[in-house]
Short mmCIF file of C-alpha atoms in Angstrom, two decimals:
data_model
loop_
_atom_site.label_atom_id
_atom_site.label_comp_id
_atom_site.label_asym_id
_atom_site.label_seq_id
_atom_site.Cartn_x
_atom_site.Cartn_y
_atom_site.Cartn_z
CA VAL A 2 6.21 -14.51 5.39
CA ILE A 3 5.40 -10.82 5.12
CA SER A 4 2.57 -10.29 7.61
CA ASP A 5 1.29 -11.51 10.96
CA VAL A 6 -1.90 -12.71 9.25
CA GLU A 7 0.08 -14.98 6.91
CA ALA A 8 2.26 -16.19 9.77
CA GLN A 9 -0.81 -17.31 11.74
CA ILE A 10 -2.26 -19.10 8.70
CA LEU A 11 1.01 -20.99 8.21
CA ARG A 12 1.24 -21.87 11.90
CA ASP A 13 -2.28 -23.28 11.78
CA LEU A 14 -1.48 -25.33 8.68
CA ALA A 15 1.99 -26.54 9.56
CA GLY A 16 1.89 -27.00 13.30
CA GLY A 17 5.25 -27.71 14.91
CA ASP A 18 7.41 -25.04 16.50
CA PRO A 19 5.66 -21.66 15.92
CA HIS A 20 8.92 -19.81 16.57
CA ARG A 21 10.37 -21.18 13.32
CA ILE A 22 7.93 -18.97 11.38
CA ARG A 23 9.10 -15.38 11.23
CA VAL A 24 7.68 -12.22 9.69
CA VAL A 25 9.90 -10.15 7.41
CA SER A 26 7.56 -7.38 6.34
CA ASN A 27 7.62 -5.32 3.16
CA GLY A 28 9.57 -2.13 3.44
CA VAL A 29 9.80 1.32 1.91
CA ASP A 30 12.79 3.50 1.10
CA THR A 31 11.67 6.44 3.23
CA GLU A 32 14.40 8.69 1.87
CA TYR A 33 13.13 8.15 -1.69
CA PHE A 34 9.46 8.36 -0.71
CA ASP A 35 9.84 11.59 1.25
CA PRO A 36 7.15 14.31 1.25
CA ALA A 37 9.81 16.93 1.96
CA ARG A 38 11.09 16.62 -1.61
CA GLN A 39 9.99 19.41 -3.93
CA LEU A 40 8.14 17.55 -6.66
CA PRO A 41 6.13 19.33 -9.38
CA THR A 42 2.41 18.64 -9.44
CA PRO A 43 1.16 16.51 -12.35
CA PHE A 44 -2.44 17.64 -11.82
CA PRO A 45 -4.48 20.38 -13.51
CA LYS A 46 -5.01 23.53 -11.51
CA ASP A 47 -8.10 23.50 -9.27
CA SER A 48 -8.61 19.74 -9.56
CA ARG A 49 -9.09 17.68 -6.39
CA PRO A 50 -7.07 14.56 -7.20
CA VAL A 51 -8.04 11.19 -5.80
CA VAL A 52 -5.25 8.76 -6.69
CA PHE A 53 -4.78 5.02 -7.07
CA THR A 54 -1.37 3.57 -7.93
CA GLY A 55 -0.51 0.04 -9.04
CA ALA A 56 0.18 -2.27 -11.95
CA MET A 57 -2.98 -2.04 -14.00
CA ASP A 58 -2.72 -5.41 -15.75
CA TYR A 59 -3.19 -7.06 -12.34
CA GLU A 60 -6.80 -8.16 -11.94
CA ALA A 61 -7.08 -7.25 -8.24
CA ASN A 62 -6.15 -3.65 -9.07
CA ALA A 63 -8.33 -3.55 -12.19
CA ASP A 64 -11.32 -4.91 -10.28
CA GLY A 65 -10.79 -2.35 -7.53
CA VAL A 66 -10.72 0.68 -9.81
CA ARG A 67 -13.68 -0.56 -11.86
CA TRP A 68 -15.73 -0.89 -8.68
CA PHE A 69 -14.54 2.52 -7.46
CA VAL A 70 -15.48 4.28 -10.71
CA ARG A 71 -18.87 2.57 -10.83
CA GLU A 72 -19.91 2.72 -7.18
CA VAL A 73 -17.89 5.40 -5.38
CA LEU A 74 -16.73 8.15 -7.72
CA PRO A 75 -20.21 9.43 -8.67
CA GLY A 76 -20.99 10.11 -5.01
CA VAL A 77 -17.64 11.82 -4.49
CA ARG A 78 -18.11 14.04 -7.55
CA SER A 79 -21.69 14.86 -6.58
CA HIS A 80 -20.28 16.28 -3.36
CA THR A 81 -17.08 17.72 -4.86
CA PRO A 82 -17.43 18.32 -8.63
CA ALA A 83 -13.73 19.12 -8.99
CA ALA A 84 -12.76 15.64 -7.74
CA ALA A 85 -10.90 13.62 -10.36
CA PHE A 86 -9.81 10.01 -10.11
CA PHE A 87 -6.30 9.35 -11.40
CA ILE A 88 -5.47 5.70 -12.11
CA VAL A 89 -1.68 5.65 -12.14
CA GLY A 90 0.12 2.51 -13.23
CA SER A 91 1.66 0.52 -16.03
CA ASN A 92 -0.03 -1.69 -18.62
CA PRO A 93 -3.66 -0.73 -18.10
CA SER A 94 -5.94 -3.44 -19.46
CA ALA A 95 -8.59 -2.65 -22.05
CA GLY A 96 -11.20 -2.56 -19.30
CA VAL A 97 -9.17 -0.06 -17.31
CA ARG A 98 -8.46 2.12 -20.35
CA ALA A 99 -12.19 2.22 -21.07
CA LEU A 100 -12.75 3.87 -17.68
CA ALA A 101 -11.17 7.04 -19.08
CA THR A 102 -14.44 7.70 -20.94
CA GLU A 103 -16.20 8.18 -17.60
CA PRO A 104 -16.52 11.73 -16.18
CA GLY A 105 -13.62 12.66 -13.94
CA VAL A 106 -11.47 9.60 -14.68
CA ILE A 107 -7.88 9.87 -15.95
CA VAL A 108 -5.88 6.75 -16.82
CA THR A 109 -2.21 7.72 -17.01
CA GLY A 110 -0.58 4.44 -17.98
CA ARG A 111 3.03 4.05 -16.97
CA VAL A 112 4.62 7.17 -15.45
CA PRO A 113 8.33 7.77 -14.87
CA ASP A 114 7.80 8.53 -11.19
CA VAL A 115 4.74 7.90 -9.01
CA ARG A 116 5.92 10.19 -6.23
CA PRO A 117 4.51 13.46 -7.68
CA TYR A 118 1.09 11.80 -7.98
CA LEU A 119 1.25 10.73 -4.36
CA ALA A 120 2.76 13.96 -3.07
CA HIS A 121 0.02 16.14 -4.55
CA ALA A 122 -2.96 13.81 -4.08
CA ASP A 123 -5.76 15.10 -1.88
CA VAL A 124 -6.62 11.49 -1.10
CA VAL A 125 -5.00 8.16 -1.97
CA VAL A 126 -7.39 5.23 -2.24
CA ALA A 127 -6.92 1.47 -2.15
CA PRO A 128 -10.40 0.13 -3.00
CA LEU A 129 -9.28 -3.48 -3.34
CA ARG A 130 -11.92 -6.17 -3.04
CA ILE A 131 -9.47 -8.97 -3.89
CA ALA A 132 -6.31 -8.66 -1.83
CA ARG A 133 -3.94 -10.59 0.38
CA GLY A 134 -0.66 -9.83 2.08
CA LEU A 135 0.78 -6.35 2.49
CA GLN A 136 0.25 -3.74 -0.20
CA ASN A 137 3.34 -1.74 -1.17
CA LYS A 138 1.06 0.92 -2.69
CA VAL A 139 -0.37 1.59 0.77
CA LEU A 140 3.06 1.74 2.40
CA GLU A 141 4.34 4.18 -0.24
CA ALA A 142 1.37 6.49 0.25
CA LEU A 143 1.89 6.36 4.01
CA ALA A 144 5.56 7.22 3.55
CA MET A 145 4.50 10.25 1.48
CA ALA A 146 2.27 11.37 4.37
CA ARG A 147 -0.95 11.26 2.38
CA PRO A 148 -4.42 10.57 3.79
CA ILE A 149 -5.58 7.12 2.72
CA VAL A 150 -8.98 5.50 2.40
CA ALA A 151 -8.83 1.74 1.91
CA THR A 152 -10.89 -1.40 2.16
CA GLU A 153 -10.20 -3.84 4.96
CA ASN A 154 -8.80 -6.30 2.40
CA ALA A 155 -6.21 -3.74 1.27
CA VAL A 156 -4.84 -3.24 4.79
CA GLN A 157 -5.17 -6.72 6.30
CA GLY A 158 -1.37 -6.95 6.34
CA ILE A 159 -1.23 -3.84 8.56
CA PRO A 160 -2.83 -4.89 11.86
CA ASP A 161 -2.62 -1.36 13.30
CA ALA A 162 -3.98 0.43 10.24
CA SER A 163 -5.94 2.91 12.35
CA ARG A 164 -2.75 3.93 14.17
CA ALA A 165 -1.30 4.80 10.78
CA GLY A 166 -4.22 7.14 10.16
CA ILE A 167 -5.78 4.95 7.45
CA ARG A 168 -9.54 5.27 7.14
CA VAL A 169 -11.03 1.83 6.48
CA ALA A 170 -14.22 1.72 4.42
CA ASN A 171 -15.69 -1.49 3.02
CA ASP A 172 -18.79 -0.38 1.16
CA ALA A 173 -19.38 2.39 -1.33
CA GLY A 174 -21.27 4.65 1.06
CA GLU A 175 -18.59 4.44 3.74
CA MET A 176 -15.91 5.19 1.16
CA VAL A 177 -17.77 8.20 -0.23
CA ASP A 178 -18.20 9.58 3.29
CA ALA A 179 -14.53 9.06 4.19
CA ILE A 180 -13.21 10.62 0.99
CA THR A 181 -15.52 13.62 1.05
CA ALA A 182 -14.70 14.26 4.71
CA ILE A 183 -11.03 14.49 3.77
CA LEU A 184 -11.77 16.70 0.76
CA ASP A 185 -13.78 19.02 3.02
CA SER A 186 -11.35 19.31 5.88
CA GLY A 187 -8.01 18.29 4.42
CA GLY A 188 -5.95 15.39 5.65
CA ASN A 189 -2.77 15.06 7.63
CA GLY A 190 -0.74 11.97 6.87
CA SER A 191 2.01 12.58 9.42
CA LEU A 192 0.86 9.57 11.46
CA GLY A 193 1.31 7.38 8.40
CA ARG A 194 4.86 8.50 7.71
CA ALA A 195 5.88 8.02 11.34
CA PHE A 196 4.25 4.56 11.28
CA VAL A 197 6.22 3.52 8.19
CA GLN A 198 9.49 4.89 9.56
CA SER A 199 9.08 2.90 12.77
CA ARG A 200 7.74 -0.35 11.32
CA HIS A 201 8.30 -0.59 7.58
CA SER A 202 11.60 1.03 6.74
CA TRP A 203 14.12 -1.33 5.15
CA GLU A 204 16.51 -0.70 8.06
CA VAL A 205 13.94 -2.09 10.49
CA ASN A 206 12.69 -5.01 8.42
CA LEU A 207 15.95 -6.27 6.97
CA SER A 208 17.36 -6.58 10.47
CA VAL A 209 14.98 -9.53 10.95
CA ALA A 210 16.35 -11.22 7.83
CA THR A 211 19.91 -10.50 8.94
CA ASP A 212 19.23 -12.21 12.27
CA LEU A 213 17.73 -15.23 10.48
CA PHE A 214 20.75 -15.60 8.20
CA ALA A 215 23.12 -15.23 11.16
CA GLY A 216 21.22 -17.92 13.06
CA ALA A 217 21.32 -20.26 10.05
CA ARG A 218 25.07 -19.69 9.69
CA ARG A 219 25.66 -20.51 13.37
CA THR A 220 23.58 -23.69 13.04
CA ALA A 221 25.46 -24.76 9.91
CA CYS A 222 28.83 -24.19 11.59
CA ARG A 223 27.75 -26.12 14.68
CA ASP A 224 26.49 -29.05 12.59
CA SER A 225 29.69 -29.08 10.55
CA LEU A 226 31.78 -29.12 13.73
CA GLU A 227 29.73 -31.95 15.20
CA ARG A 228 30.18 -34.04 12.03
CA SER A 229 33.93 -33.42 12.04
CA THR A 230 34.19 -34.38 15.70
CA SER A 231 32.19 -37.58 15.27
CA ALA A 232 34.32 -38.58 12.27
#
């Protein structure tokens, strides 16, 4: 499974030897998602971009951005009129496309590269109300060293979210306060990048899978030898 939360759920359901359940977490290519790359900004001059990335035909994402536009964005724009919400992702549903008629909302549809949108975002948000597991969108934003405001549901697969510098906000008021605080003072996402490099790089996470495959191979060889001997 991909998170400690899911591992505990499976242990509770399955019983037996808890050590047979292992976590192989999602990972990020930290060389590809690297804030040191010189990427051109996709945003208009003087805008204060607040960015969400994700497949926009997925209902959890669509629900999250609809809620954000309805409940959060007006408060953010009241405080910071230049704030603009960029919904970046492929296949936006009709409901998501309709959000582009709201003040300060831009629906990009599919883009060739999400990294410029992350690299130049003032804030990345993950306002998911329906979410399980570990969100790659959050890991990618962390890798790009961006300040993130997210619901608890969006980061439940990251037990130490606060150590990654993620600001968790579950209601609209908390989210407005967190976003406007970042817009006022700026945000440093260096904690997030260091967190991803230490815990969610592919080099770190695939080593767990490699160990599992090696253990399975040793078990298979041992069983084969025992069958040959008994024959």
